[in-house]
mmCIF file of C-alpha atoms in Angstrom:
data_model
loop_
_atom_site.group_PDB
_atom_site.id
_atom_site.type_symbol
_atom_site.label_atom_id
_atom_site.label_comp_id
_atom_site.label_asym_id
_atom_site.label_seq_id
_atom_site.Cartn_x
_atom_site.Cartn_y
_atom_site.Cartn_z
ATOM 1 C CA MET A 1 -16.458 -4.354 16.988
ATOM 2 C CA ASP A 2 -14.103 -1.946 15.235
ATOM 3 C CA ASP A 3 -12.605 -2.217 11.870
ATOM 4 C CA GLN A 4 -9.189 -3.700 12.788
ATOM 5 C CA ALA A 5 -10.559 -6.297 14.950
ATOM 6 C CA ARG A 6 -13.336 -7.273 12.085
ATOM 7 C CA ARG A 7 -10.205 -7.470 9.534
ATOM 8 C CA ALA A 8 -8.547 -9.767 12.048
ATOM 9 C CA ALA A 9 -11.688 -11.617 12.544
ATOM 10 C CA LEU A 10 -12.043 -12.142 8.831
ATOM 11 C CA ALA A 11 -8.490 -13.026 8.281
ATOM 12 C CA GLN A 12 -8.713 -15.470 10.580
ATOM 13 C CA ARG A 13 -11.491 -17.207 9.122
ATOM 14 C CA LEU A 14 -9.827 -17.085 6.049
ATOM 15 C CA SER A 15 -6.712 -18.826 7.857
ATOM 16 C CA ASP A 16 -8.828 -21.467 9.256
ATOM 17 C CA ALA A 17 -10.326 -22.299 6.197
ATOM 18 C CA ASN A 18 -6.793 -22.449 4.355
ATOM 19 C CA ALA A 19 -5.669 -24.867 7.186
ATOM 20 C CA ALA A 20 -8.880 -27.101 6.213
ATOM 21 C CA HIS A 21 -8.806 -26.786 2.709
ATOM 22 C CA ALA A 22 -5.110 -27.971 2.414
ATOM 23 C CA GLU A 23 -6.157 -31.096 4.518
ATOM 24 C CA TYR A 24 -9.089 -31.826 1.999
ATOM 25 C CA GLU A 25 -6.648 -31.356 -0.980
ATOM 26 C CA LYS A 26 -4.253 -33.882 0.776
ATOM 27 C CA THR A 27 -6.728 -36.328 1.768
ATOM 28 C CA GLU A 28 -9.602 -36.081 -0.556
ATOM 29 C CA LEU A 29 -7.762 -35.087 -3.604
ATOM 30 C CA GLN A 30 -4.634 -36.953 -2.825
ATOM 31 C CA GLY A 31 -2.571 -34.138 -3.167
ATOM 32 C CA GLU A 32 -4.114 -32.553 -6.397
ATOM 33 C CA TYR A 33 -4.586 -28.785 -6.944
ATOM 34 C CA ASP A 34 -8.199 -28.014 -6.434
ATOM 35 C CA GLN A 35 -9.195 -26.117 -8.977
ATOM 36 C CA GLN A 36 -12.581 -25.430 -7.610
ATOM 37 C CA TRP A 37 -10.995 -23.844 -4.307
ATOM 38 C CA PRO A 38 -13.150 -20.659 -4.241
ATOM 39 C CA GLU A 39 -16.623 -22.897 -4.189
ATOM 40 C CA TRP A 40 -14.679 -24.895 -1.207
ATOM 41 C CA TYR A 41 -13.906 -21.827 0.654
ATOM 42 C CA ALA A 42 -17.382 -20.219 0.148
ATOM 43 C CA ALA A 43 -18.947 -23.110 1.531
ATOM 44 C CA TYR A 44 -16.688 -23.487 4.427
ATOM 45 C CA LEU A 45 -16.671 -19.939 5.655
ATOM 46 C CA ILE A 46 -20.350 -19.817 5.338
ATOM 47 C CA ALA A 47 -20.793 -22.647 7.532
ATOM 48 C CA HIS A 48 -18.059 -21.408 10.109
ATOM 49 C CA ALA A 49 -19.939 -18.080 10.999
ATOM 50 C CA TRP A 50 -18.470 -16.014 7.962
ATOM 51 C CA ASN A 51 -21.881 -14.142 7.546
ATOM 52 C CA GLU A 52 -21.705 -13.003 11.400
ATOM 53 C CA LEU A 53 -19.100 -10.180 10.150
ATOM 54 C CA PHE A 54 -21.481 -8.886 7.321
ATOM 55 C CA ALA A 55 -24.861 -6.926 7.199
ATOM 56 C CA ARG A 56 -26.045 -8.839 4.447
ATOM 57 C CA ALA A 57 -25.289 -12.332 4.123
ATOM 58 C CA TRP A 58 -23.203 -14.061 1.112
ATOM 59 C CA ASP A 59 -24.385 -16.911 -0.597
ATOM 60 C CA VAL A 60 -21.906 -19.540 -1.744
ATOM 61 C CA ASN A 61 -22.091 -18.225 -5.406
ATOM 62 C CA GLU A 62 -21.640 -14.857 -4.686
ATOM 63 C CA LEU A 63 -18.594 -15.557 -2.049
ATOM 64 C CA SER A 64 -16.770 -17.815 -4.494
ATOM 65 C CA THR A 65 -17.045 -15.268 -7.164
ATOM 66 C CA ALA A 66 -15.725 -12.658 -4.477
ATOM 67 C CA LEU A 67 -12.845 -14.883 -3.535
ATOM 68 C CA ARG A 68 -11.644 -15.541 -6.935
ATOM 69 C CA GLU A 69 -11.740 -11.671 -7.623
ATOM 70 C CA ALA A 70 -9.863 -11.197 -4.575
ATOM 71 C CA ASP A 71 -7.197 -13.655 -5.539
ATOM 72 C CA THR A 72 -7.110 -11.907 -8.840
ATOM 73 C CA ALA A 73 -6.436 -8.581 -7.276
ATOM 74 C CA HIS A 74 -4.115 -9.768 -4.871
ATOM 75 C CA ARG A 75 -1.869 -11.356 -7.508
ATOM 76 C CA ALA A 76 -2.134 -8.144 -9.708
ATOM 77 C CA ALA A 77 -1.098 -5.943 -6.504
ATOM 78 C CA ALA A 78 1.778 -8.005 -5.758
ATOM 79 C CA SER A 79 0.767 -7.171 -2.191
ATOM 80 C CA LYS A 80 3.431 -7.643 0.671
ATOM 81 C CA SER A 81 0.503 -8.578 3.044
ATOM 82 C CA SER A 82 -0.783 -11.898 3.140
ATOM 83 C CA TRP A 83 -3.485 -13.002 1.333
ATOM 84 C CA GLN A 84 -5.648 -13.642 3.884
ATOM 85 C CA GLU A 85 -4.962 -9.875 5.254
ATOM 86 C CA PHE A 86 -5.658 -8.586 1.792
ATOM 87 C CA TYR A 87 -8.736 -10.725 1.220
ATOM 88 C CA ALA A 88 -9.705 -9.497 4.674
ATOM 89 C CA ALA A 89 -9.454 -5.784 3.732
ATOM 90 C CA ARG A 90 -11.083 -6.184 0.519
ATOM 91 C CA PHE A 91 -14.039 -7.856 2.135
ATOM 92 C CA ALA A 92 -14.364 -5.656 5.125
ATOM 93 C CA ALA A 93 -14.527 -2.389 2.699
ATOM 94 C CA SER A 94 -17.380 -4.361 0.628
ATOM 95 C CA GLN A 95 -19.998 -3.918 2.925
ATOM 96 C CA PRO A 96 -20.433 -3.145 6.724
ATOM 97 C CA MET A 97 -20.793 -5.357 9.536
ATOM 98 C CA ALA A 98 -24.424 -6.184 10.886
ATOM 99 C CA GLY A 99 -25.241 -3.391 13.002
ATOM 100 C CA GLN A 100 -23.671 -0.641 11.604
#
């Protein structure tokens, strides 16, 4: 898988997590904002093949911290790209894919 395809796969997993989390907020939190969203996303992503795209496996704590950092960086950069694309590029740059 080349870098562009990997970034696309990461962005898709983030989009899938976003859709699932929106449903979680709606049904489980009765529409309340989830302050612990990075932990929820991290658990979801790891359960849905996130680590297949990395040489070294993430754990929930490490990934939730990285998600929070990516959110802060995305807001600071005022990026025109979607948050999913921004995060995907950041994660792809953070470590190689398995087998590379």
